[in-house]
Every structure is written in structure tokens, then in C-alpha cells.
PDB file of C-alpha atoms in Angstrom:
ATOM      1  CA  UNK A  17       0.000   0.000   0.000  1.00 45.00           C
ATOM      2  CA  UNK A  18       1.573   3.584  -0.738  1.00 48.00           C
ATOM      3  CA  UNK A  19       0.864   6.608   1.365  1.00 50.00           C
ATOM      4  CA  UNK A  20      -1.062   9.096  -0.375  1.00 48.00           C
ATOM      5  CA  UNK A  21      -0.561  12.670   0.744  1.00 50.00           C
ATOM      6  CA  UNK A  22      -4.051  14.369   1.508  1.00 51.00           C
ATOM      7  CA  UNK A  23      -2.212  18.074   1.743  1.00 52.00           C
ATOM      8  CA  UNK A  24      -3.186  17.888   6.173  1.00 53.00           C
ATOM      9  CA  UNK A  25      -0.891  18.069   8.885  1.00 55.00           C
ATOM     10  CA  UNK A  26      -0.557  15.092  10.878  1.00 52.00           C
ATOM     11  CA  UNK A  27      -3.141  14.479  13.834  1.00 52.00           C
ATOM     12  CA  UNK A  28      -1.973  15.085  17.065  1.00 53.00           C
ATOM     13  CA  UNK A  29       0.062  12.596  18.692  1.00 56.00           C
ATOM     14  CA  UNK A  30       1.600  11.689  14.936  1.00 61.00           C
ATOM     15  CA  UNK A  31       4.165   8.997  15.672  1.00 71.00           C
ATOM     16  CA  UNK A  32       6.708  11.031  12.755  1.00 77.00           C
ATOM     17  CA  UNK A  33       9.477  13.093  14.458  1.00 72.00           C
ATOM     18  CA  UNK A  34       8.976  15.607  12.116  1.00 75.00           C
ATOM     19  CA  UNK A  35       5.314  16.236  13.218  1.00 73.00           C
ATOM     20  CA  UNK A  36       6.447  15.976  17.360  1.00 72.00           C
ATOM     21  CA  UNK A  37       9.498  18.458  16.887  1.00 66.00           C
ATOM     22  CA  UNK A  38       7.470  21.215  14.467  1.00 67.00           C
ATOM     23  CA  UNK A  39       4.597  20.698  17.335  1.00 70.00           C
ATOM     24  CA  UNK A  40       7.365  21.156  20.192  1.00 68.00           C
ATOM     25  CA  UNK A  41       8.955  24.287  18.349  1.00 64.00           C
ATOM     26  CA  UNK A  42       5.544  25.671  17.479  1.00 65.00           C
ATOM     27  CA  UNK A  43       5.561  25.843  21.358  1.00 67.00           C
ATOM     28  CA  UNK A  44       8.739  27.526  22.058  1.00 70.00           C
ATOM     29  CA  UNK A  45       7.872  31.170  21.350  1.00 68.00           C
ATOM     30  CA  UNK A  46       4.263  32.482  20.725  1.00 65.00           C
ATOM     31  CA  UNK A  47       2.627  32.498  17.689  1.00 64.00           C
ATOM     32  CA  UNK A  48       3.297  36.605  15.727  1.00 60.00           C
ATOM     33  CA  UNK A  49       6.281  36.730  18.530  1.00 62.00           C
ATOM     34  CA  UNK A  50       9.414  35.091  16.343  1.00 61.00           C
ATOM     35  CA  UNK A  51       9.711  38.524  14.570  1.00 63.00           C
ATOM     36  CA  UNK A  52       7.265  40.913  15.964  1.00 67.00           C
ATOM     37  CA  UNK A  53       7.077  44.207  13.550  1.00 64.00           C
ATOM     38  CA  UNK A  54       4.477  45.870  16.864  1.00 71.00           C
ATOM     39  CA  UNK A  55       5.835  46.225  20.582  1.00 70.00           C
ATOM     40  CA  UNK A  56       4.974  48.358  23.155  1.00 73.00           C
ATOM     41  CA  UNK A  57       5.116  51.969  24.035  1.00 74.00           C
ATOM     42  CA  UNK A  58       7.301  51.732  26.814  1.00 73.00           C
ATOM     43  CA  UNK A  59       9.875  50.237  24.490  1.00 73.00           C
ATOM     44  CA  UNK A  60      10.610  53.175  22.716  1.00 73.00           C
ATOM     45  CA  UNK A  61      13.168  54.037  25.673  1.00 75.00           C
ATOM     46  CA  UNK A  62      17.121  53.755  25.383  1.00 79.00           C
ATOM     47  CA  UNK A  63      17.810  51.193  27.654  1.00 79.00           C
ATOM     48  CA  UNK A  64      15.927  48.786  25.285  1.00 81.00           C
ATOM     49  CA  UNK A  65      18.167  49.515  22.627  1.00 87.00           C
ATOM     50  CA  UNK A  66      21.245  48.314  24.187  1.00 91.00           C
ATOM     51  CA  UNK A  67      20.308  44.889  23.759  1.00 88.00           C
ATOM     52  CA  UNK A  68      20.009  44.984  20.228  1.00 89.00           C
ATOM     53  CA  UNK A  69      23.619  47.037  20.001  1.00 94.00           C
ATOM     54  CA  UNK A  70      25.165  44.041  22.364  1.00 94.00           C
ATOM     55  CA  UNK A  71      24.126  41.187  19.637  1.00 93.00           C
ATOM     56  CA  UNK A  72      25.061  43.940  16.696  1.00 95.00           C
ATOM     57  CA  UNK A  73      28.332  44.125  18.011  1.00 95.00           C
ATOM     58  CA  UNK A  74      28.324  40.164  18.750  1.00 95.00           C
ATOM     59  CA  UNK A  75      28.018  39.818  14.928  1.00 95.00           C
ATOM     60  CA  UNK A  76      31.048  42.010  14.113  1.00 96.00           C
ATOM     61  CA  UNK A  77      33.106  39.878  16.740  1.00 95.00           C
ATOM     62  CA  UNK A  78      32.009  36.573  15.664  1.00 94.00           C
ATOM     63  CA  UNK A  79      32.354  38.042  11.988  1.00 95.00           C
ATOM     64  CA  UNK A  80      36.010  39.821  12.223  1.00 94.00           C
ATOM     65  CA  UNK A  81      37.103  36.386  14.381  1.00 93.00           C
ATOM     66  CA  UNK A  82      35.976  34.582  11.072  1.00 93.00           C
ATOM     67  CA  UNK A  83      38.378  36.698   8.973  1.00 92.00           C
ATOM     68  CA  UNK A  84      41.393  36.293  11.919  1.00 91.00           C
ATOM     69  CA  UNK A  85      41.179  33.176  11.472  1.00 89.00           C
ATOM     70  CA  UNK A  86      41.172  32.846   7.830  1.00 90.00           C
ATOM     71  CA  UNK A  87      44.634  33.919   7.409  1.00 86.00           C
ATOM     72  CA  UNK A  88      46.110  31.787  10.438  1.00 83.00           C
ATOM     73  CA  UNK A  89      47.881  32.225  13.906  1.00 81.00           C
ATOM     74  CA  UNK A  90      50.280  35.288  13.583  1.00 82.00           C
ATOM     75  CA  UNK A  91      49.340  37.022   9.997  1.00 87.00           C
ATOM     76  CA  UNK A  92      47.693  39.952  11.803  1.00 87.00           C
ATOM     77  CA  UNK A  93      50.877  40.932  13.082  1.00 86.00           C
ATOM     78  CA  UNK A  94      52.551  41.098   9.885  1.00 89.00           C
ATOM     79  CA  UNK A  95      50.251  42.162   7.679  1.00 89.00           C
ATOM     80  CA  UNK A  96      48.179  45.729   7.267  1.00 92.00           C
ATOM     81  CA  UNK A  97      44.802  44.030   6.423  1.00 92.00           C
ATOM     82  CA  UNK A  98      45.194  41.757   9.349  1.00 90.00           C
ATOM     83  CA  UNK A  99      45.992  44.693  11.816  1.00 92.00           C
ATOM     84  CA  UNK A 100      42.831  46.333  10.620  1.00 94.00           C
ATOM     85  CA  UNK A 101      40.738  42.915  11.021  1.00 93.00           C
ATOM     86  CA  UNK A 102      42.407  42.521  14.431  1.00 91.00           C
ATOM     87  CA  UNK A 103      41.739  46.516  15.821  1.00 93.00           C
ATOM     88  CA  UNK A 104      37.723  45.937  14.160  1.00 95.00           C
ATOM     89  CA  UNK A 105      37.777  42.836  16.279  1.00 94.00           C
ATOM     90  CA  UNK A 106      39.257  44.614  19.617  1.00 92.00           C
ATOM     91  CA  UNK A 107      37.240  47.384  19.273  1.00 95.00           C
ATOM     92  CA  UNK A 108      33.965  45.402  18.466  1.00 95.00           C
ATOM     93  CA  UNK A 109      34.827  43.238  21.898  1.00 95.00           C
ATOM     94  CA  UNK A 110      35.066  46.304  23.569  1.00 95.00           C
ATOM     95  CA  UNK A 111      31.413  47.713  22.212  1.00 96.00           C
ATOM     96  CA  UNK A 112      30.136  44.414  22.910  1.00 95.00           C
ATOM     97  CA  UNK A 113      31.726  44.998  26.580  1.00 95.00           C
ATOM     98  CA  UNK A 114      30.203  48.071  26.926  1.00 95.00           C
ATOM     99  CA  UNK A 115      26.872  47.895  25.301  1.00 95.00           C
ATOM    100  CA  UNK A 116      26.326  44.117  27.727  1.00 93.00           C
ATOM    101  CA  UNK A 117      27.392  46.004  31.070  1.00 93.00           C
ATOM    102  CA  UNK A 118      25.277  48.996  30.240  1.00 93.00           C
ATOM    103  CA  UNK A 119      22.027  46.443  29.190  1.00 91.00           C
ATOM    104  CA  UNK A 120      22.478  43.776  32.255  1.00 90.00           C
ATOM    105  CA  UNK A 121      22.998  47.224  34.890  1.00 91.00           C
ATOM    106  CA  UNK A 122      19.838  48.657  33.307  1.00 88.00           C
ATOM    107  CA  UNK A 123      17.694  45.622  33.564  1.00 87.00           C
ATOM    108  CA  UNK A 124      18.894  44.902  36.865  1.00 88.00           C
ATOM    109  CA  UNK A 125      17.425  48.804  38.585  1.00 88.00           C
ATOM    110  CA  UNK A 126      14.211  47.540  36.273  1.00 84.00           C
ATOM    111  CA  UNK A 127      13.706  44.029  38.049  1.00 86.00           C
ATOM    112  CA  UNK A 128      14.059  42.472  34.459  1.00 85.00           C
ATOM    113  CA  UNK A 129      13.367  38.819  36.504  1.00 86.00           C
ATOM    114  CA  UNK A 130       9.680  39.944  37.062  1.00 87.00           C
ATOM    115  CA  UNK A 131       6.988  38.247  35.396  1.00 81.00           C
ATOM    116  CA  UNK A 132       8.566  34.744  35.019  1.00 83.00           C
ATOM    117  CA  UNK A 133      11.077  36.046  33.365  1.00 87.00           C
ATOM    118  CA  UNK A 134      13.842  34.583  35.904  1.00 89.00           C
ATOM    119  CA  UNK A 135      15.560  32.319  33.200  1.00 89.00           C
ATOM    120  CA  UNK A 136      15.807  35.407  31.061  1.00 89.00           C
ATOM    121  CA  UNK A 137      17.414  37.592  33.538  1.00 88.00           C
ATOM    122  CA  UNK A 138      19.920  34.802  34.293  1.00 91.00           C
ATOM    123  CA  UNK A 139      20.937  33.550  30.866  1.00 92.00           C
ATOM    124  CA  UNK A 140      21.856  36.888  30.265  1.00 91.00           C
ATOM    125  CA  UNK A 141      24.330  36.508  33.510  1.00 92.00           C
ATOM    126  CA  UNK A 142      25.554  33.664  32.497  1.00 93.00           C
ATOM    127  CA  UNK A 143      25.770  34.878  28.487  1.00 93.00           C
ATOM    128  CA  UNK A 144      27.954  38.152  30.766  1.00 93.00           C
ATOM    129  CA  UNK A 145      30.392  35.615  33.135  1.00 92.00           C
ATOM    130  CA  UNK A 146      31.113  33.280  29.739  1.00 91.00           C
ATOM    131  CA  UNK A 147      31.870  36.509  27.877  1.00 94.00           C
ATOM    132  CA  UNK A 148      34.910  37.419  30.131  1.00 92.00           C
ATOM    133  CA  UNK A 149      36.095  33.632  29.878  1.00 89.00           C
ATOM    134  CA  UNK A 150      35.842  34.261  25.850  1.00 92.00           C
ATOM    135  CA  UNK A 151      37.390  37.243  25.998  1.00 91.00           C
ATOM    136  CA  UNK A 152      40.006  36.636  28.470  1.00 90.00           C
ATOM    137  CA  UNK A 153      41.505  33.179  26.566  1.00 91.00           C
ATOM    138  CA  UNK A 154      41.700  36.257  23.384  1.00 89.00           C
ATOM    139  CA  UNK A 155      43.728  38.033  25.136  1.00 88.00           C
ATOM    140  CA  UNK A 156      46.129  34.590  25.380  1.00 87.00           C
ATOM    141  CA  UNK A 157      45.867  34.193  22.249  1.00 85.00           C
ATOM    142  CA  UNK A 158      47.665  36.643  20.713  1.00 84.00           C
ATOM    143  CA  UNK A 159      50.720  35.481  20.084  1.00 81.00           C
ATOM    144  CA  UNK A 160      53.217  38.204  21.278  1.00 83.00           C
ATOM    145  CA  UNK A 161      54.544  39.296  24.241  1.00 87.00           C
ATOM    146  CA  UNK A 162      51.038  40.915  25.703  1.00 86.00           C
ATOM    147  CA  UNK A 163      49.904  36.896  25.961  1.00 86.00           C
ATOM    148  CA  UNK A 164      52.574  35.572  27.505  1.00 87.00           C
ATOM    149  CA  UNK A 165      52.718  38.071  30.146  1.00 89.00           C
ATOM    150  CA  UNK A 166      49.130  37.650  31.301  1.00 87.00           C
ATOM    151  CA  UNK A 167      49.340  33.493  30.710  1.00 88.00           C
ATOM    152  CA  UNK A 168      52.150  33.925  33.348  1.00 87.00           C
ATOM    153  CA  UNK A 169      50.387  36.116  35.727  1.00 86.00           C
ATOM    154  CA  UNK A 170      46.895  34.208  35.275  1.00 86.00           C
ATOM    155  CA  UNK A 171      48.752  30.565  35.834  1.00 86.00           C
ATOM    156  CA  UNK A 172      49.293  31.025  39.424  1.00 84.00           C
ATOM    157  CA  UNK A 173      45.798  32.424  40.188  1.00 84.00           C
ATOM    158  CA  UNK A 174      44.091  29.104  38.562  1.00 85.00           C
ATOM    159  CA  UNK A 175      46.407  26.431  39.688  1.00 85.00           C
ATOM    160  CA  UNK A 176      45.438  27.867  43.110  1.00 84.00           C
ATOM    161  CA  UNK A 177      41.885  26.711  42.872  1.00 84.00           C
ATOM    162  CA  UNK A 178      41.961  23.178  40.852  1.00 83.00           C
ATOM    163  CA  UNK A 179      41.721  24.363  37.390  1.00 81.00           C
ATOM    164  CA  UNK A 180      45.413  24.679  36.280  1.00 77.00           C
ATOM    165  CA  UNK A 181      45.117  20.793  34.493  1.00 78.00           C
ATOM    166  CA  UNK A 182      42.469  21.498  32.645  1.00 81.00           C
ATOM    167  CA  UNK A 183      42.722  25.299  31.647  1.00 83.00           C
ATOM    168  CA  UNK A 184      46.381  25.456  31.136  1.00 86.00           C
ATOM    169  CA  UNK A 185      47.021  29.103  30.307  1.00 87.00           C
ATOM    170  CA  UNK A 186      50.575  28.161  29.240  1.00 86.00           C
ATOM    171  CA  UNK A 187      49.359  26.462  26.754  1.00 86.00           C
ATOM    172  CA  UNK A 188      48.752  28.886  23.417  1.00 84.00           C
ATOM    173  CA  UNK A 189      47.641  25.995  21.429  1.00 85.00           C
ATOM    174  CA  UNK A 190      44.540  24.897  24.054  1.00 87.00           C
ATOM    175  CA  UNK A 191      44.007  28.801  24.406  1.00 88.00           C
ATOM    176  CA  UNK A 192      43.329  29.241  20.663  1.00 89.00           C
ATOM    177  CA  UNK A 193      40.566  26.493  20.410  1.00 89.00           C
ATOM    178  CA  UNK A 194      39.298  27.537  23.342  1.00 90.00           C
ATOM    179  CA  UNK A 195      38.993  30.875  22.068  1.00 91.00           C
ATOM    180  CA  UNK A 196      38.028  30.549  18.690  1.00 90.00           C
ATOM    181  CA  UNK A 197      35.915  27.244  19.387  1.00 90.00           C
ATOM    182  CA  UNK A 198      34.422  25.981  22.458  1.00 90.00           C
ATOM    183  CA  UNK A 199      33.692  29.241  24.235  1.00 91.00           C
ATOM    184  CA  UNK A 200      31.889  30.974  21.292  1.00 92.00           C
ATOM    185  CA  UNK A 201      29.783  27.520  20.315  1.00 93.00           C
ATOM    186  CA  UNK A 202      28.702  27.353  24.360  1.00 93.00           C
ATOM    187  CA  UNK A 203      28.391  31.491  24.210  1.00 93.00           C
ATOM    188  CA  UNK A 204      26.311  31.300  21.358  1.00 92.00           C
ATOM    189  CA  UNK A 205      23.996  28.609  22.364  1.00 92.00           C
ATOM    190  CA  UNK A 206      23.562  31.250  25.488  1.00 93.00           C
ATOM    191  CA  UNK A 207      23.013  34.335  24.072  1.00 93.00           C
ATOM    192  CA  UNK A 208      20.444  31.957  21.137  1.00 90.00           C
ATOM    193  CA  UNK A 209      18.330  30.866  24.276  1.00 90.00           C
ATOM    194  CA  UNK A 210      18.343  34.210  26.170  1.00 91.00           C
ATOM    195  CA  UNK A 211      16.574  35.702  22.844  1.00 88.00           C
ATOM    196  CA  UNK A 212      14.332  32.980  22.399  1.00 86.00           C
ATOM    197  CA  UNK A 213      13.070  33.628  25.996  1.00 86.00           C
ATOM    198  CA  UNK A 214      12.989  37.179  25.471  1.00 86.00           C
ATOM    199  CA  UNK A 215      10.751  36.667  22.632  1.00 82.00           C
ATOM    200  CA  UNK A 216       8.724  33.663  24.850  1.00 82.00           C
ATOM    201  CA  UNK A 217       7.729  36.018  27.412  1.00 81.00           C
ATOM    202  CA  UNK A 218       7.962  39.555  25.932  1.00 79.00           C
ATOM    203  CA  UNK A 219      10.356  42.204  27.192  1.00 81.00           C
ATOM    204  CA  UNK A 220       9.728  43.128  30.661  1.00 81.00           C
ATOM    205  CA  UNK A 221       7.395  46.638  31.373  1.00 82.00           C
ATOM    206  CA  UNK A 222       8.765  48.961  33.481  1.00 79.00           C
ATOM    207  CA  UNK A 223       8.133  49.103  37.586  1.00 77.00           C
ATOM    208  CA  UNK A 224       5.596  51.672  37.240  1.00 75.00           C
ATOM    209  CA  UNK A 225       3.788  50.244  34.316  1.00 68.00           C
ATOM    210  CA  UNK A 226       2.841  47.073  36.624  1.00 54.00           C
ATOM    211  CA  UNK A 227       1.889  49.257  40.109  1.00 44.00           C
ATOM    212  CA  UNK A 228      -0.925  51.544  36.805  1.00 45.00           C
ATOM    213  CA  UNK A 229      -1.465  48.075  35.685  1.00 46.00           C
ATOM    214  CA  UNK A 230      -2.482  46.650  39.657  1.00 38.00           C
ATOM    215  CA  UNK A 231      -4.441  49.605  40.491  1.00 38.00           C
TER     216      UNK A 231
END
């Protein structure tokens, strides 16, 4: 007997993956809230904006780190386009830096955690504390003098509390792919699930919005 396709979606509880996973993703973030083109009026402010300019300058990082590592270890020191690529991606790091720090101390005075938004508030904590670790094996990775200075000064501090054998600072080769593999991939899944719960539970109204809303 051959399946004939009738143009329906599966009934629930199909037995095909495909059905359970589009049913299970269908259920991740409202329907109209993926890409909303209406939000509300309380987020025509500032502080909402530095979000968007923290995964902006995310793009340029991840983007520029692309290109670093297109021409190998050490060609930014030698060569002019590489010393360009290398400043876009300090400076974007440093944007990114500034932009995060501004948008985590600004949601913190609002209570971002409010309305069941706790998982938000600390994905983008976590998305902050695996930033430094990112940025800090970058810094090791540089291949000059700079890096071996701060491996040196670093190696004491982390042997102190356990880590030493399995973050070896001394190490530029375990830096790099730390750097330029693991961190971002585990970064990335971060920052992918703080947006998606962003966009699950809608971005958080200011104080005073709830106490007109209660009374």
C-alpha cells in the first residue's frame, strides 16, 4: 500500500518526528512573537536599545574572528589588512563589553526577573560571566609578548583553585581552540536561548507600568 498525501498536517500525537518536533517548536515562542514588527510603548526608551547594540556588536566579533582566522595564527601581526581585522575585532569586543554592562545594569534597577522572566534575567548573567572567559583566553591568544605576560600572571591564580590541568594558560595551542571554538559555540547557544526567551515572554514593562497596571 503507498501513502497518499491528503495536503493535512498530521493528527496530534503523529508517531513522525517531524510532526512531534514542528509541534514542540511551534511551542517555544508564541505564535506573531518570532519577529514581531508591533511592541509596546514603553519600548521606545534607550535602555531597550542596548540589547540589540550588544548582539550587533556580537556579529562584528564573531564576523572579524571569522576573517582572523582565515589567514592563520600570527598574519595579523605582519600584515596591514590583518591589523585592521584585528583593531575591528578589539574594538567590536570592547562595544560588545560596553553595550552588555550597560544592558544587564539597566535591567537589573528595572527588576528584568519579574513576570517569570527569571531564566531570562539569568541567561543573560551567564551569556555576561562566559563573555569574560571568551574574551580573556583572546587576550592569550595573541601570540606576542602581551599573551605571555598575562598566561604567566593568570597561571598562578588558577592552579590555586583546581583548574590549572584542565585550563592550562601556558598552553597557546589549548588557548586558541578555546577561544576561537568551544567558548563561542557554548556562548552562542547562550546568548540563542536568552533571545528565544525574550521573545517567549515579551520584554519586561517597566516598575511603574505594573503598580498603573495593579491599580
Amino acid at each position: 500500500m503507498t501513502a497518499v498525501d491528503t495536503g493535512q498536517p498530521p493528527a496530534a500525537g503523529s508517531t513522525s518526528w517531524t510532526a512531534r518536533l514542528r509541534e514542540r517548536i511551534s511551542h517555544i515562542v508564541p505564535s506573531g512573537q518570532a519577529l514581531p514588527d508591533r511592541q509596546p510603548v514603553y519600548m521606545s526608551s534607550w535602555i531597550y536599545v542596548f540589547g540589540v547594540l550588544t548582539l550587533a556588536a556580537l556579529v562584528v566579533v564573531v564576523a572579524s574572528g571569522v576573517l582572523l582566522a582565515l589567514g592563520g595564527v600570527t598574519w595579523w601581526h605582519v600584515s596591514s589588512l590583518g591589523r585592521f581585522i584585528n583593531s575591528l575585532h578589539l574594538w567590536s569586543v570592547e562595544l560588545f563589553f560596553a553595550f552588555m554592562v550597560v544592558h544587564l545594569w539597566g535591567k537589573f534597577w528595572m527588576a528584568a526577573w519579574r513576570g517569570n522572566r527569571a531564566l531570562t534575567w539569568m541567561t543573560g548573567v551567564v551569556a555576561f560571566l562566559g563573555s569574560i572567559g571568551t574574551a580573556f583566553t583572546g587576550y592569550l591568544s595573541q601570540a606576542n609578548f602581551a599573551s605571555q605576560w598575562i598566561s604567566t600572571q593568570a597561571k598562578d591564580g588558577l592552579n590555586s583553585v583546581g583548574v590549572g590541568a584542565f585550563f592550562n594558560v601556558m598552553n597557546p595551542a589549548q588557548m586558541l581552540l578555546w577561544h576561537v571554538v568551544l567558548l563561542p559555540l557554548v556562548l552562542g547557544v547562550i546568548v540563542v536561548l536568552h533571545v528565544i526567551l525574550v521573545r517567549r515572554h515579551g520584554i519586561v514593562p517597566p516598575i511603574d507600568a505594573d503598580e498603573e497596571t495593579a491599580s
